[in-house]
Short mmCIF file of C-alpha atoms and ligand atoms in Angstrom, two decimals:
data_model
loop_
_atom_site.label_atom_id
_atom_site.label_comp_id
_atom_site.label_asym_id
_atom_site.label_seq_id
_atom_site.Cartn_x
_atom_site.Cartn_y
_atom_site.Cartn_z
CA MET A 24 -54.89 -42.84 -53.50
CA ASN A 25 -53.83 -39.22 -53.18
CA LYS A 26 -50.47 -38.09 -54.40
CA ILE A 27 -48.99 -37.72 -50.91
CA MET A 28 -49.44 -41.43 -50.21
CA ALA A 29 -47.28 -42.16 -53.23
CA TYR A 30 -44.32 -40.97 -51.15
CA GLN A 31 -44.91 -43.48 -48.36
CA ILE A 32 -42.08 -45.82 -47.42
CA PRO A 33 -42.12 -48.68 -44.91
CA PHE A 34 -40.46 -47.50 -41.69
CA ARG A 35 -38.14 -49.81 -39.81
CA SER A 36 -38.14 -47.69 -36.67
CA LYS A 37 -41.09 -46.79 -34.45
CA GLU A 38 -39.38 -43.60 -33.32
CA LEU A 39 -40.21 -40.35 -35.11
CA LYS A 40 -36.65 -39.03 -35.26
CA GLN A 41 -35.46 -42.26 -36.88
CA GLN A 42 -38.41 -42.32 -39.26
CA VAL A 43 -37.59 -38.80 -40.44
CA GLU A 44 -34.04 -39.94 -41.12
CA GLU A 45 -35.17 -43.07 -42.96
CA PHE A 46 -37.58 -41.01 -45.06
CA LEU A 47 -35.22 -38.19 -45.99
CA ASN A 48 -32.31 -40.52 -46.67
CA TYR A 49 -34.52 -42.68 -48.88
CA TYR A 50 -35.15 -39.62 -51.03
CA GLY A 51 -31.49 -38.54 -50.97
CA LYS A 52 -32.07 -35.54 -48.68
CA GLU A 53 -29.37 -36.16 -46.08
CA LYS A 54 -28.59 -32.45 -45.73
CA VAL A 55 -32.21 -31.64 -44.95
CA ASN A 56 -32.16 -34.41 -42.37
CA GLU A 57 -29.24 -32.77 -40.61
CA HIS A 58 -30.96 -29.36 -40.82
CA SER A 59 -34.20 -30.84 -39.43
CA TYR A 60 -32.40 -32.31 -36.41
CA GLN A 61 -30.75 -28.97 -35.74
CA VAL A 62 -33.99 -27.01 -36.06
CA ALA A 63 -35.77 -29.52 -33.81
CA ASP A 64 -33.09 -29.14 -31.11
CA GLU A 65 -33.14 -25.36 -31.39
CA ALA A 66 -36.96 -25.27 -31.30
CA ARG A 67 -36.94 -27.39 -28.14
CA LYS A 68 -34.48 -25.01 -26.47
CA LEU A 69 -36.49 -21.94 -27.46
CA ALA A 70 -39.72 -23.57 -26.28
CA GLU A 71 -38.17 -24.21 -22.87
CA LYS A 72 -36.94 -20.63 -22.72
CA PHE A 73 -40.41 -19.26 -23.51
CA ASN A 74 -42.37 -21.81 -21.42
CA LEU A 75 -43.96 -23.66 -24.31
CA SER A 76 -44.25 -27.37 -25.04
CA ALA A 77 -40.72 -28.55 -25.80
CA GLU A 78 -42.08 -31.80 -27.22
CA LYS A 79 -44.39 -30.07 -29.71
CA ALA A 80 -41.64 -27.70 -30.77
CA TYR A 81 -39.28 -30.63 -31.28
CA VAL A 82 -41.73 -32.59 -33.43
CA ALA A 83 -42.59 -29.53 -35.53
CA GLY A 84 -38.88 -28.88 -36.02
CA LEU A 85 -38.24 -32.45 -37.15
CA LEU A 86 -41.03 -32.32 -39.73
CA HIS A 87 -41.05 -28.69 -40.87
CA ASP A 88 -39.22 -29.36 -44.16
CA ILE A 89 -40.37 -32.95 -44.67
CA SER A 90 -42.06 -32.12 -48.00
CA VAL A 91 -38.64 -31.41 -49.51
CA VAL A 92 -39.11 -34.81 -51.17
CA ILE A 93 -41.71 -33.23 -53.48
CA PRO A 94 -40.04 -31.57 -56.49
CA ASN A 95 -40.81 -27.85 -56.74
CA GLU A 96 -42.12 -28.27 -60.27
CA GLU A 97 -44.78 -30.66 -58.98
CA ARG A 98 -46.00 -28.57 -56.05
CA ILE A 99 -48.69 -26.55 -57.80
CA ALA A 100 -50.24 -29.60 -59.48
CA LEU A 101 -50.13 -31.48 -56.18
CA GLN A 102 -51.84 -28.62 -54.35
CA ARG A 103 -54.60 -28.51 -56.96
CA SER A 104 -55.02 -32.29 -56.94
CA LEU A 105 -55.73 -32.00 -53.20
CA ASN A 106 -58.27 -29.23 -53.87
CA LYS A 107 -56.17 -26.67 -52.03
CA GLU A 108 -55.83 -23.13 -53.23
CA VAL A 109 -52.63 -21.82 -54.78
CA LEU A 110 -51.95 -18.16 -54.07
CA LYS A 111 -50.55 -15.94 -56.78
CA GLU A 112 -47.27 -15.59 -54.83
CA GLU A 113 -47.02 -19.39 -54.58
CA GLU A 114 -47.48 -19.68 -58.30
CA ILE A 115 -44.53 -17.34 -58.78
CA LEU A 116 -42.39 -19.21 -56.24
CA PRO A 117 -43.75 -22.78 -55.80
CA MET A 118 -41.04 -23.59 -53.27
CA ILE A 119 -43.01 -21.55 -50.70
CA LEU A 120 -45.67 -24.27 -50.86
CA HIS A 121 -43.28 -26.58 -49.03
CA GLN A 122 -44.50 -25.23 -45.68
CA LYS A 123 -48.12 -26.19 -46.41
CA GLN A 124 -47.21 -29.47 -48.07
CA SER A 125 -45.07 -30.52 -45.11
CA VAL A 126 -48.33 -30.52 -43.14
CA PHE A 127 -49.90 -33.04 -45.53
CA VAL A 128 -46.83 -35.29 -45.31
CA ALA A 129 -46.69 -34.98 -41.50
CA GLU A 130 -50.37 -35.91 -41.23
CA GLU A 131 -50.57 -38.67 -43.76
CA LEU A 132 -47.21 -40.37 -43.57
CA PHE A 133 -46.16 -39.64 -39.97
CA GLY A 134 -49.59 -39.64 -38.30
CA ILE A 135 -49.28 -36.19 -36.72
CA GLN A 136 -52.67 -34.80 -35.67
CA ASP A 137 -51.82 -32.11 -33.13
CA ALA A 138 -53.17 -28.80 -34.48
CA GLU A 139 -50.48 -26.69 -32.78
CA ILE A 140 -47.67 -28.76 -34.26
CA LEU A 141 -49.26 -28.71 -37.71
CA SER A 142 -49.78 -24.95 -37.52
CA ALA A 143 -46.12 -24.34 -36.68
CA ILE A 144 -45.05 -26.48 -39.64
CA GLU A 145 -47.52 -24.77 -41.95
CA CYS A 146 -46.23 -21.22 -41.41
CA HIS A 147 -42.54 -21.83 -40.67
CA THR A 148 -41.45 -19.80 -43.73
CA THR A 149 -43.90 -16.90 -43.69
CA LEU A 150 -45.49 -16.81 -40.24
CA ARG A 151 -49.16 -15.80 -40.42
CA LYS A 152 -51.87 -13.64 -38.92
CA ASN A 153 -52.28 -14.24 -35.17
CA ALA A 154 -49.28 -16.58 -35.13
CA SER A 155 -49.00 -18.57 -31.90
CA ASP A 156 -45.87 -18.55 -29.77
CA LEU A 157 -45.15 -22.09 -30.96
CA ASP A 158 -45.43 -20.88 -34.59
CA LYS A 159 -42.89 -18.17 -33.77
CA VAL A 160 -40.52 -20.58 -32.03
CA VAL A 161 -40.35 -22.90 -35.04
CA PHE A 162 -40.09 -19.94 -37.43
CA ILE A 163 -37.12 -18.59 -35.48
CA ALA A 164 -35.45 -21.98 -34.89
CA ASP A 165 -35.44 -22.48 -38.67
CA LYS A 166 -33.70 -19.12 -39.11
CA VAL A 167 -31.14 -19.68 -36.33
CA LYS A 168 -30.19 -23.03 -37.90
CA TRP A 169 -30.61 -21.97 -41.46
CA ASP A 170 -29.95 -24.44 -44.23
CA ARG A 171 -26.88 -22.79 -45.73
CA ASP A 172 -23.32 -23.71 -44.90
CA ASP A 173 -22.12 -20.59 -43.12
CA SER A 174 -23.83 -19.22 -40.04
CA ALA A 175 -26.61 -16.72 -40.57
CA PRO A 176 -25.42 -13.08 -40.87
CA TYR A 177 -28.20 -11.83 -38.58
CA LEU A 178 -27.50 -14.40 -35.86
CA GLU A 179 -25.96 -12.12 -33.28
CA GLU A 180 -28.71 -9.53 -33.60
CA LEU A 181 -31.34 -12.26 -33.51
CA ASN A 182 -29.94 -13.83 -30.34
CA GLN A 183 -29.81 -10.41 -28.73
CA ALA A 184 -33.44 -9.76 -29.72
CA LEU A 185 -34.48 -13.10 -28.23
CA THR A 186 -33.28 -11.94 -24.83
CA GLN A 187 -36.18 -9.46 -25.09
CA SER A 188 -38.99 -11.43 -26.70
CA LEU A 189 -40.04 -13.85 -29.41
CA ASP A 190 -41.69 -10.98 -31.29
CA GLU A 191 -38.49 -8.98 -31.28
CA GLY A 192 -36.69 -12.03 -32.69
CA CYS A 193 -39.26 -12.29 -35.47
CA ARG A 194 -38.85 -8.59 -36.28
CA VAL A 195 -35.06 -8.88 -36.60
CA TYR A 196 -35.27 -11.80 -39.00
CA ILE A 197 -38.08 -10.35 -41.10
CA ARG A 198 -36.31 -6.99 -41.48
CA TRP A 199 -33.27 -8.85 -42.77
CA ALA A 200 -35.30 -11.11 -45.09
CA LEU A 201 -37.05 -8.12 -46.66
CA LEU A 202 -33.72 -6.90 -48.03
CA ASP A 203 -33.79 -9.46 -50.84
CA ILE A 204 -37.25 -10.96 -50.79
CA ILE A 205 -38.50 -12.44 -54.07
CA VAL A 206 -42.22 -12.33 -53.38
CA LEU A 207 -44.06 -10.97 -50.37
CA HIS A 208 -46.37 -13.79 -49.32
CA PRO A 209 -49.67 -12.46 -47.93
CA TRP A 210 -49.20 -14.46 -44.72
CA LEU A 211 -45.91 -12.67 -44.13
CA LYS A 212 -47.61 -9.37 -44.84
CA ASP A 213 -50.24 -10.22 -42.19
CA ALA A 214 -47.52 -11.23 -39.71
CA MET A 215 -45.74 -7.94 -40.35
CA ASP A 216 -48.93 -6.04 -39.60
CA ASP A 217 -49.28 -7.94 -36.31
CA LEU A 218 -45.66 -7.14 -35.45
CA ALA A 219 -46.14 -3.48 -36.41
CA LEU A 220 -43.46 -3.85 -39.09
CA SER A 221 -45.28 -2.42 -42.09
FE1 LIG B 28 -38.59 -24.65 -44.81
FE1 LIG B 29 -35.96 -25.36 -42.68
#
């Protein structure tokens, strides 16, 4: 049995939204549950605005942070036990691995197989090279509904940018994030190259 399966719980509901709530509440992550609902709703709205699949955006939003149940100090060992690489930047800041590990949880415990949904979950923190529009929607939805108590300081500028394009929205957030970034993940570096930000 791999270490992801150890997190499995029996679901009472057949509905994904309820299952996410059951799962996160079981592990005492009620705040993340609330954040996930908000990101899912925001991702659905953005997907409609940019003519993408609202359903895929919603599911990716619900599950993007689902690996929060894995303690940060266990993430590197877990990654290695699954024979997945650990980048130098992820070794410095293991929390960044939560985007990749949410994919494993979504696949194995929630039965998600759609490659576009899994991709959007996988790069919701850093974006990536050749990011899809759905990747960008979930990335931005997570920043609009960020997981801190006050509203995001860049929100007005971000909303303004989104009246132009998804890419412009990504640029606004990334410029802000660079002000106090701890490590520059290579996927973010690639995304910045694509967005002509570096
Ligand atoms: Fe996240
Ligand atoms: Fe998030």
